[in-house]
PDB file of C-alpha atoms in Angstrom:
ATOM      1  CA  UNK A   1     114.610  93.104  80.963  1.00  0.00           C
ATOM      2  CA  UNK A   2     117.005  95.851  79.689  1.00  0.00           C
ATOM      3  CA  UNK A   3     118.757  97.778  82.165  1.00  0.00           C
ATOM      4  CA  UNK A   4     119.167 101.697  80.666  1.00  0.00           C
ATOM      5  CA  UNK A   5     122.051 104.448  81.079  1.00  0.00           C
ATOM      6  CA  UNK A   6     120.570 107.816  80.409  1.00  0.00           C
ATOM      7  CA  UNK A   7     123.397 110.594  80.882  1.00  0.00           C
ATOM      8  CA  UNK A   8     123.800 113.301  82.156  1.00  0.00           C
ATOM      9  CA  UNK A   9     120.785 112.835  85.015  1.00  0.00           C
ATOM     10  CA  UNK A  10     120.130 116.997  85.158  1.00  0.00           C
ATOM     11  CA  UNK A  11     121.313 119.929  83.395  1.00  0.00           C
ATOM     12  CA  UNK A  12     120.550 123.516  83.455  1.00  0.00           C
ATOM     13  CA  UNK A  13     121.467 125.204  80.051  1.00  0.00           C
ATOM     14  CA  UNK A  14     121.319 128.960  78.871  1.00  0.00           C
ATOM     15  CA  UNK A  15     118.478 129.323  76.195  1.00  0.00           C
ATOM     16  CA  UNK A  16     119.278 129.380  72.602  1.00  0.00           C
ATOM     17  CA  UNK A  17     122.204 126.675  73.540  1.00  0.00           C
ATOM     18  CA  UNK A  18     121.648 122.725  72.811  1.00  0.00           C
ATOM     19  CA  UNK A  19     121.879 119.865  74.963  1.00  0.00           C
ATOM     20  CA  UNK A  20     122.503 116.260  73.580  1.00  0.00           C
ATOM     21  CA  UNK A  21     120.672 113.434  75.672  1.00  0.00           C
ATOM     22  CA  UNK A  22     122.788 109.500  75.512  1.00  0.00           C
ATOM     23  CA  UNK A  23     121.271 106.191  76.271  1.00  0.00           C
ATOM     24  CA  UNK A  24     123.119 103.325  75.998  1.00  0.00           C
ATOM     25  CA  UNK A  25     120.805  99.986  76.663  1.00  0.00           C
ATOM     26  CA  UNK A  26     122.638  96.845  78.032  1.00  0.00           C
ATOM     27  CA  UNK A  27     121.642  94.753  74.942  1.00  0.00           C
ATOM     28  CA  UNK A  28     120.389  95.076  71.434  1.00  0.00           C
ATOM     29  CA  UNK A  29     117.068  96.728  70.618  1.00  0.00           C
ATOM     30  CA  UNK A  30     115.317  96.991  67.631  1.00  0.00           C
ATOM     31  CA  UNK A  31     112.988 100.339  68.760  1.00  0.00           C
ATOM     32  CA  UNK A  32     114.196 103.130  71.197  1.00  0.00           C
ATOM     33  CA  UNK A  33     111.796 105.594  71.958  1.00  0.00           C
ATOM     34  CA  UNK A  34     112.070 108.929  73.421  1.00  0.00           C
ATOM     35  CA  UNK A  35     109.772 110.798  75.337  1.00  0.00           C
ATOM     36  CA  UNK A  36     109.027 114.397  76.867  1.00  0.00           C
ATOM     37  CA  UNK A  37     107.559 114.842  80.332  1.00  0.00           C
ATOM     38  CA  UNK A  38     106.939 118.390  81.005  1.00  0.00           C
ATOM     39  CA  UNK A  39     106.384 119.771  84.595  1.00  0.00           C
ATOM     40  CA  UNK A  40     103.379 117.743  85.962  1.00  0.00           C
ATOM     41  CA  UNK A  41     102.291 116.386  83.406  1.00  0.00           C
ATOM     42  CA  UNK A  42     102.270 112.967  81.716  1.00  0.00           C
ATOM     43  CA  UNK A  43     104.514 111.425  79.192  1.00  0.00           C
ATOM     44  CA  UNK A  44     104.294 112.556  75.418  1.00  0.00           C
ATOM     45  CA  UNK A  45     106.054 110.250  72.903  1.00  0.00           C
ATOM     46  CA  UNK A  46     108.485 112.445  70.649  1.00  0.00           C
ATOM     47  CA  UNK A  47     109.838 110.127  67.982  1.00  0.00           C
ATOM     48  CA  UNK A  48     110.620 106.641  67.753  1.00  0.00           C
ATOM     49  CA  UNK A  49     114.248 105.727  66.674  1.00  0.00           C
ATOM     50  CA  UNK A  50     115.108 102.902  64.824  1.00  0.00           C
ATOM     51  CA  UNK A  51     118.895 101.281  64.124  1.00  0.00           C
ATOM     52  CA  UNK A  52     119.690 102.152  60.058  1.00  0.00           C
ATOM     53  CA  UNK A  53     116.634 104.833  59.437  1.00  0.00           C
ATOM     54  CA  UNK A  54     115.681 108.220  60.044  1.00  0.00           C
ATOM     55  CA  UNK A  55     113.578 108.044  63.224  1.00  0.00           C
ATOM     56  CA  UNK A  56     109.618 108.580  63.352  1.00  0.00           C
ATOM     57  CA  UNK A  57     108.446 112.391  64.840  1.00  0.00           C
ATOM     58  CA  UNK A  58     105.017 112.346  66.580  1.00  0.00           C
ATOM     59  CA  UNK A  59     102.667 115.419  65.467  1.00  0.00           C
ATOM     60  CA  UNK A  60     104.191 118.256  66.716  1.00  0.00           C
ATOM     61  CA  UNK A  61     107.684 117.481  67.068  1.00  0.00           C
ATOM     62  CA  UNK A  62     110.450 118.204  64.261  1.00  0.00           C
ATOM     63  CA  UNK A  63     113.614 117.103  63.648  1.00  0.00           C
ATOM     64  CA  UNK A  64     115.287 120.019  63.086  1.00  0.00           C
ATOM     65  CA  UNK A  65     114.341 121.284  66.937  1.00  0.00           C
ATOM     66  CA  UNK A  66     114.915 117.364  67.738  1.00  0.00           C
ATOM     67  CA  UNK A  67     117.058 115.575  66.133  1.00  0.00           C
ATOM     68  CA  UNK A  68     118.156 111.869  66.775  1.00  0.00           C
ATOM     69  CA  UNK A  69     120.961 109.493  66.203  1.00  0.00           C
ATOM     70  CA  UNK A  70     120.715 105.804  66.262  1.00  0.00           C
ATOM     71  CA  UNK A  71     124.391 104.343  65.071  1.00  0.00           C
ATOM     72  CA  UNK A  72     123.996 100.905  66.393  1.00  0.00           C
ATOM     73  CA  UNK A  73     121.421  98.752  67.980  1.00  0.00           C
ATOM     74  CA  UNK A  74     122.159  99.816  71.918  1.00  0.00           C
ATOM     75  CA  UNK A  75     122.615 103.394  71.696  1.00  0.00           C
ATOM     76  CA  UNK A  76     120.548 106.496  70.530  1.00  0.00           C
ATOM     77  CA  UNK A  77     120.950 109.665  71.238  1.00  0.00           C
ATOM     78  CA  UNK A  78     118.031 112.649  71.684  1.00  0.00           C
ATOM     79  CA  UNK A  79     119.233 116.896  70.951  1.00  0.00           C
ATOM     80  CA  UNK A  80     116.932 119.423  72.287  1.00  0.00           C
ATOM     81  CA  UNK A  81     118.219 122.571  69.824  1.00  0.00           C
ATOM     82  CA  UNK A  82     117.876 126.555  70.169  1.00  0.00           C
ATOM     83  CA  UNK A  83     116.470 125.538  73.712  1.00  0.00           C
ATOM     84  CA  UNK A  84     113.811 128.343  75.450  1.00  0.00           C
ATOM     85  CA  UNK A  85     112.376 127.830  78.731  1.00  0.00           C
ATOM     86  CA  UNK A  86     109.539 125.846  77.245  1.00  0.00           C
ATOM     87  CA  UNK A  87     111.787 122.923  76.726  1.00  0.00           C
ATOM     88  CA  UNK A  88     112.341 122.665  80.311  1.00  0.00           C
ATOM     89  CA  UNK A  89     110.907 118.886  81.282  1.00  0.00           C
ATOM     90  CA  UNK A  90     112.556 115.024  81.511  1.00  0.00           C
ATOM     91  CA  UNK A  91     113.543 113.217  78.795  1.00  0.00           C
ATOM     92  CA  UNK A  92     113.492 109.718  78.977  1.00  0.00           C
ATOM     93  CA  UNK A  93     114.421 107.348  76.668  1.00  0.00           C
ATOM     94  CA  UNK A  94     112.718 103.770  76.596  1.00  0.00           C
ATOM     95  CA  UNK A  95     113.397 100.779  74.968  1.00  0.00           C
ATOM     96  CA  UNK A  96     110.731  97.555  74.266  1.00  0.00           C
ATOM     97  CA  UNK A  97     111.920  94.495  75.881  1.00  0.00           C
ATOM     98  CA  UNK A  98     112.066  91.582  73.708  1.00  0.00           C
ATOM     99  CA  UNK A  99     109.139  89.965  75.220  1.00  0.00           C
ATOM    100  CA  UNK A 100     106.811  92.984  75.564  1.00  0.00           C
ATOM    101  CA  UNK A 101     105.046  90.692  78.541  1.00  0.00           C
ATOM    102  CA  UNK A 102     107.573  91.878  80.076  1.00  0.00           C
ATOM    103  CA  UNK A 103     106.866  96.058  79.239  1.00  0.00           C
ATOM    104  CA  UNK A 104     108.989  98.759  78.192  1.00  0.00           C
ATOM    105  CA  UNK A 105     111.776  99.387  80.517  1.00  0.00           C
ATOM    106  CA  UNK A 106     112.796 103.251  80.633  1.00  0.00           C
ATOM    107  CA  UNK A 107     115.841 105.301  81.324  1.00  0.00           C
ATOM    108  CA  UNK A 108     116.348 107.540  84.745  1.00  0.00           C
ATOM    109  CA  UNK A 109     115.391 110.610  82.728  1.00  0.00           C
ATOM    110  CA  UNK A 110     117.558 113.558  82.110  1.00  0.00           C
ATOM    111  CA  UNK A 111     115.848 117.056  84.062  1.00  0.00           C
ATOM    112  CA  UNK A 112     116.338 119.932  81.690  1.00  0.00           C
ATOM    113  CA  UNK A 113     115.966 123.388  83.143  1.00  0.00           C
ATOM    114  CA  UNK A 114     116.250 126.208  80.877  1.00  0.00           C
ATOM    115  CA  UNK A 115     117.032 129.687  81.831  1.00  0.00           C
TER     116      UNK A 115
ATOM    117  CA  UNK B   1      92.998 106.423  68.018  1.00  0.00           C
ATOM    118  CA  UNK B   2      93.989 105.210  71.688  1.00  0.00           C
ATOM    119  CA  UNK B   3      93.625 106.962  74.899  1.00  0.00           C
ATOM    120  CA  UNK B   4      94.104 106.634  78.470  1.00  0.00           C
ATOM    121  CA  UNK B   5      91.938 108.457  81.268  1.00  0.00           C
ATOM    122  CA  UNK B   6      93.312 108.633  84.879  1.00  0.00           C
ATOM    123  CA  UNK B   7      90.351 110.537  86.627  1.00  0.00           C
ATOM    124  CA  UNK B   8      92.259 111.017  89.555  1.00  0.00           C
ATOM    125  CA  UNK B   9      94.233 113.597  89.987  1.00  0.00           C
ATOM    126  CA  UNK B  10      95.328 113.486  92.708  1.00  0.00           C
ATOM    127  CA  UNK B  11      94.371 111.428  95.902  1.00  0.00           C
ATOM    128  CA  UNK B  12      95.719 111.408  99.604  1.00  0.00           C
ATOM    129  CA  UNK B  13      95.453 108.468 102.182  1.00  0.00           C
ATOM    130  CA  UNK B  14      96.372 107.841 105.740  1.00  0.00           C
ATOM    131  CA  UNK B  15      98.758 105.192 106.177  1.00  0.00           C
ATOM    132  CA  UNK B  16      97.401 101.408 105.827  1.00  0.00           C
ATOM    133  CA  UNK B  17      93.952 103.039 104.129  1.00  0.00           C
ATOM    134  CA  UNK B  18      93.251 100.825 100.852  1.00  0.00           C
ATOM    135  CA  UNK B  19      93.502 102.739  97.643  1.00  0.00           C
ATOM    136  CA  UNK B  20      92.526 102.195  94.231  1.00  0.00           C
ATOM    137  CA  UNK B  21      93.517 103.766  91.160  1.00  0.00           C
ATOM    138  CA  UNK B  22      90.956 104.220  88.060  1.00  0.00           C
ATOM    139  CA  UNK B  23      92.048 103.792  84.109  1.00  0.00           C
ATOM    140  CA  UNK B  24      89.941 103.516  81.600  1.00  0.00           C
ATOM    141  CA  UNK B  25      90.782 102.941  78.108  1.00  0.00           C
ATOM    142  CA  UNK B  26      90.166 103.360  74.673  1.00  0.00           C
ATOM    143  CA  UNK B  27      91.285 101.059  71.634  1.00  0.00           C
ATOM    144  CA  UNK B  28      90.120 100.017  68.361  1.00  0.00           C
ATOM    145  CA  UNK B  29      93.327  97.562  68.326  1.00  0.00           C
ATOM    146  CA  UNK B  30      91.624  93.530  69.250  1.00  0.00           C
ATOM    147  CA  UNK B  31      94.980  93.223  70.725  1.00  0.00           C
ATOM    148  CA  UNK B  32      96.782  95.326  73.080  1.00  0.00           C
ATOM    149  CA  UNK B  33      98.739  95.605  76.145  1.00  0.00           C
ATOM    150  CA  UNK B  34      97.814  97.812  79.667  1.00  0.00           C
ATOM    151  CA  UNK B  35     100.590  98.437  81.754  1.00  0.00           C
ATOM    152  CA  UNK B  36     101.307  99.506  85.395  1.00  0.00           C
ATOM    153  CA  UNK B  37     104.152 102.586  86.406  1.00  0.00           C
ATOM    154  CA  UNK B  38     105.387 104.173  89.560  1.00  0.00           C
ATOM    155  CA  UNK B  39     107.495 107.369  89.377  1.00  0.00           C
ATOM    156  CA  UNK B  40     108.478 108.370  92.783  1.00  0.00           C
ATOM    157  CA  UNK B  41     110.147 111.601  93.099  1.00  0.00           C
ATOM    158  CA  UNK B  42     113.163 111.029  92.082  1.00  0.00           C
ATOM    159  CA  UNK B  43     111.605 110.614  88.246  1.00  0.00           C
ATOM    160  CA  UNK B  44     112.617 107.360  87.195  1.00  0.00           C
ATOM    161  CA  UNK B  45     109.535 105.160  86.082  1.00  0.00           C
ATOM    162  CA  UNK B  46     109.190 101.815  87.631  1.00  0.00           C
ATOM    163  CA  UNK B  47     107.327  99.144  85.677  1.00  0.00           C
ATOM    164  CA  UNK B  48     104.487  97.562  88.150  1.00  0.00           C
ATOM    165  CA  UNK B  49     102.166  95.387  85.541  1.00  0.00           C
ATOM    166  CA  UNK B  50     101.824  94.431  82.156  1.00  0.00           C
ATOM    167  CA  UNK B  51      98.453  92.649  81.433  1.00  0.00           C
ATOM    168  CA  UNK B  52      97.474  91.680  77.619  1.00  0.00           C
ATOM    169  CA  UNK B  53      93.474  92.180  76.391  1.00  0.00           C
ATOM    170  CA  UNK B  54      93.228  88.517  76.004  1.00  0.00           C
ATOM    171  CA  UNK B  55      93.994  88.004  79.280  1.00  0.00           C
ATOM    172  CA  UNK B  56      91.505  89.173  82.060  1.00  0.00           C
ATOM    173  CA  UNK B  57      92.542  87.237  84.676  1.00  0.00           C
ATOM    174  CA  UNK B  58      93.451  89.484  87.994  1.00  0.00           C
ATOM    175  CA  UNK B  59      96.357  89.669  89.623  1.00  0.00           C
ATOM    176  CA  UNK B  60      97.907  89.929  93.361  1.00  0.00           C
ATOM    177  CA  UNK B  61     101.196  90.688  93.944  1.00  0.00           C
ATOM    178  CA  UNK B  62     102.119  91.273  97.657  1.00  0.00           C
ATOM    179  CA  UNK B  63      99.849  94.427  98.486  1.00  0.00           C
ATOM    180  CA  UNK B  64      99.049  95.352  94.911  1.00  0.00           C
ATOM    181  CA  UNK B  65      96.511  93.852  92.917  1.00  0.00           C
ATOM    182  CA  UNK B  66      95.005  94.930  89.150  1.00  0.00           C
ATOM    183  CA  UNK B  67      91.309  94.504  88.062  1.00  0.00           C
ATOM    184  CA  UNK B  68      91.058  93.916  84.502  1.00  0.00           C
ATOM    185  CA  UNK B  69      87.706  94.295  83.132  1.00  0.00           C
ATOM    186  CA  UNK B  70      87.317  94.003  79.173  1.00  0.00           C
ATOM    187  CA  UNK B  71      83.872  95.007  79.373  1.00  0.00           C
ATOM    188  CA  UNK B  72      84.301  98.500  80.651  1.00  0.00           C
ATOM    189  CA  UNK B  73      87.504  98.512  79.279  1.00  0.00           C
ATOM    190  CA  UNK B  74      89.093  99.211  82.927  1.00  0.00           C
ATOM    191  CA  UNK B  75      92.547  98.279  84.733  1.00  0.00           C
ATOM    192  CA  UNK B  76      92.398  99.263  87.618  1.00  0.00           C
ATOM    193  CA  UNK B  77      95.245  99.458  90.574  1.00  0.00           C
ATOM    194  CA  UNK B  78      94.727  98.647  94.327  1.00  0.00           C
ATOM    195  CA  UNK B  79      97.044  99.396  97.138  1.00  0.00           C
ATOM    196  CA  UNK B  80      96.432  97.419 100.027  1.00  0.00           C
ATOM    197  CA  UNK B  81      97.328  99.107 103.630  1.00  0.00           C
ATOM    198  CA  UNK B  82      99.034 101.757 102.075  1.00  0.00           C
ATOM    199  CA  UNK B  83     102.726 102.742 102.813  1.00  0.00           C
ATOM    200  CA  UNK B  84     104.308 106.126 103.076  1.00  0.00           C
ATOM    201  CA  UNK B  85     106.972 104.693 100.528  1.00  0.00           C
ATOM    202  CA  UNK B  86     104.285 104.497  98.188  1.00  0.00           C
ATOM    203  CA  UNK B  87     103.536 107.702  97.652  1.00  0.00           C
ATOM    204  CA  UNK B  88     104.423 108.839  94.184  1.00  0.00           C
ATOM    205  CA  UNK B  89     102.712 109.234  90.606  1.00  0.00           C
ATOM    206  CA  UNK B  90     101.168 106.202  89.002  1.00  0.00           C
ATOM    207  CA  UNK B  91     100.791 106.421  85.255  1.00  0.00           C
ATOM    208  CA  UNK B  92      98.357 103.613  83.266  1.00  0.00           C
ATOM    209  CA  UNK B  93      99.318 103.414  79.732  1.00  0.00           C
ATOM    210  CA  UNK B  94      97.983 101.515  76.764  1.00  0.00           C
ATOM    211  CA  UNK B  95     100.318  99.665  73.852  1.00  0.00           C
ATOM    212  CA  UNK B  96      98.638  98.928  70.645  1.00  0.00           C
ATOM    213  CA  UNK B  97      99.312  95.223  68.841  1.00  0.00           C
ATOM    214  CA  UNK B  98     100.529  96.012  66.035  1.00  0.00           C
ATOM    215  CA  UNK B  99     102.752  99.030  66.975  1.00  0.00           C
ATOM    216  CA  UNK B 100     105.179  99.612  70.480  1.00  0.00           C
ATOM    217  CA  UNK B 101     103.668 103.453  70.760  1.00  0.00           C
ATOM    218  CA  UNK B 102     102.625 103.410  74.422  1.00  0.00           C
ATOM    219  CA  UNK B 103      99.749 106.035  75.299  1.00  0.00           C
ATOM    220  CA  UNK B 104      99.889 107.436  78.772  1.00  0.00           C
ATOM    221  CA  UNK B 105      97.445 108.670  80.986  1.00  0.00           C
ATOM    222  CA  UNK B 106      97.994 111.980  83.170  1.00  0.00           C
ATOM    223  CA  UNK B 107      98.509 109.849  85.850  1.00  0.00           C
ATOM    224  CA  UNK B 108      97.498 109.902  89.440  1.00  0.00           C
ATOM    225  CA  UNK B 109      99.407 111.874  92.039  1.00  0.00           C
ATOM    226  CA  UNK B 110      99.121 109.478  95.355  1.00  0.00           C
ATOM    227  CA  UNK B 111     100.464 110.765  98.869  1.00  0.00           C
ATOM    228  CA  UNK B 112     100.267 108.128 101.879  1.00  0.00           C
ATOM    229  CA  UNK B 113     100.359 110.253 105.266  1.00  0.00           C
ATOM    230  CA  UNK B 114     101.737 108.960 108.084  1.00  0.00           C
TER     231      UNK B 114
END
């Protein structure tokens, strides 16, 4: 399976500022996905990011408040823009191993706390 | 459209009590994948179990064991004699066959007591 580096592991940022999420993935993937988990709750899929396209937004997330860069096939990154303290959740990012029998591994998820 | 319902929200055990874990699922996908995850409280999510829909065979690993049932369109998760380690939140989520969208439940909040 993949093994995933998610940095940085917490921030707290002022609102109105932006915070850029990295994952770099230990081998090549076609599909990186990037999720938003906010306080208690489960996991909500924002886009899906594939290598040489603009990535896929789920209903209710934008690009302009989340945009996403994909240069090459083991690293993507996630920004969470004009940040209020609704944005305050993890972010993970989570790739599909190559034999999905094998699941999706994810990253260690980034703890945003807006204030 | 798929969806995932955890019923539990949250449930609490005494150390070495049995425990099982409900998901139920929806699909109109023939094939599909049902998958297993632990996040303790540190966050990270910790893949447990992937089982495919054309595979209902059960399956034991160590004190854990999954009950596939196609017919009620149920996985669910057993504990046996419970640990304090295991306490965390167990999410079931469903993967489509001809996409890699995984749909989560709201998972299920489990705290072993000493």
């Amino acid at each position: 399976s993949a093994v995933i580096s998610q940095k940085p592991s917490r921030d707290i940022c002022q609102r109105g500022t932006s915070l850029t999420i990295q994952c770099q993935v230990d081998s090549q993937v076609t599909m990186m996905f990037w999720y938003r988990q906010q306080p208690g709750q489960s996991l909500t899929l924002i886009a899906t990011a594939n290598q040489g396209s603009e990535a896929t937004y789920e209903s209710g997330f934008v690009i302009d408040k989340f945009p996403i860069s994909r240069p090459n096939l083991t690293f993507s990154t996630l920004t969470v823009s004009n940040m209020s303290p609704e944005d305050s959740s993890i972010y993970l990012c989570s790739v599909a191993n190559r034999d999905r029998y094998n699941g999706y591994t994810f990253g260690s998820g980034t703890r945003l706390t807006v204030v | 459209a798929q969806k995932v319902t955890q019923a539990q929200t949250e449930i609490s055990v005494v150390e070495k009590e049995d425990v099982t874990l409900d998901c139920v699922y929806e699909t109109r996908d023939t094939t599909y994948y049902l998958f297993w995850y632990k996040q303790p409280p540190s966050g990270e999510l910790v893949f447990l179990i992937r089982r495919n829909s054309f595979d209902e065979q059960n399956e034991i690993s160590g004190r854990y064991s999954w009950n596939f049932q196609k017919s009620t369109s149920s996985f669910n998760f057993t504990i046996t004699a419970s640990q304090v380690v295991d306490s965390a939140v167990y999410f079931c989520a469903l993967g489509g066959g001809s996409n890699y969208k995984l749909t989560f439940g709201k998972g299920t909040l489990l705290t072993v007591n000493p």
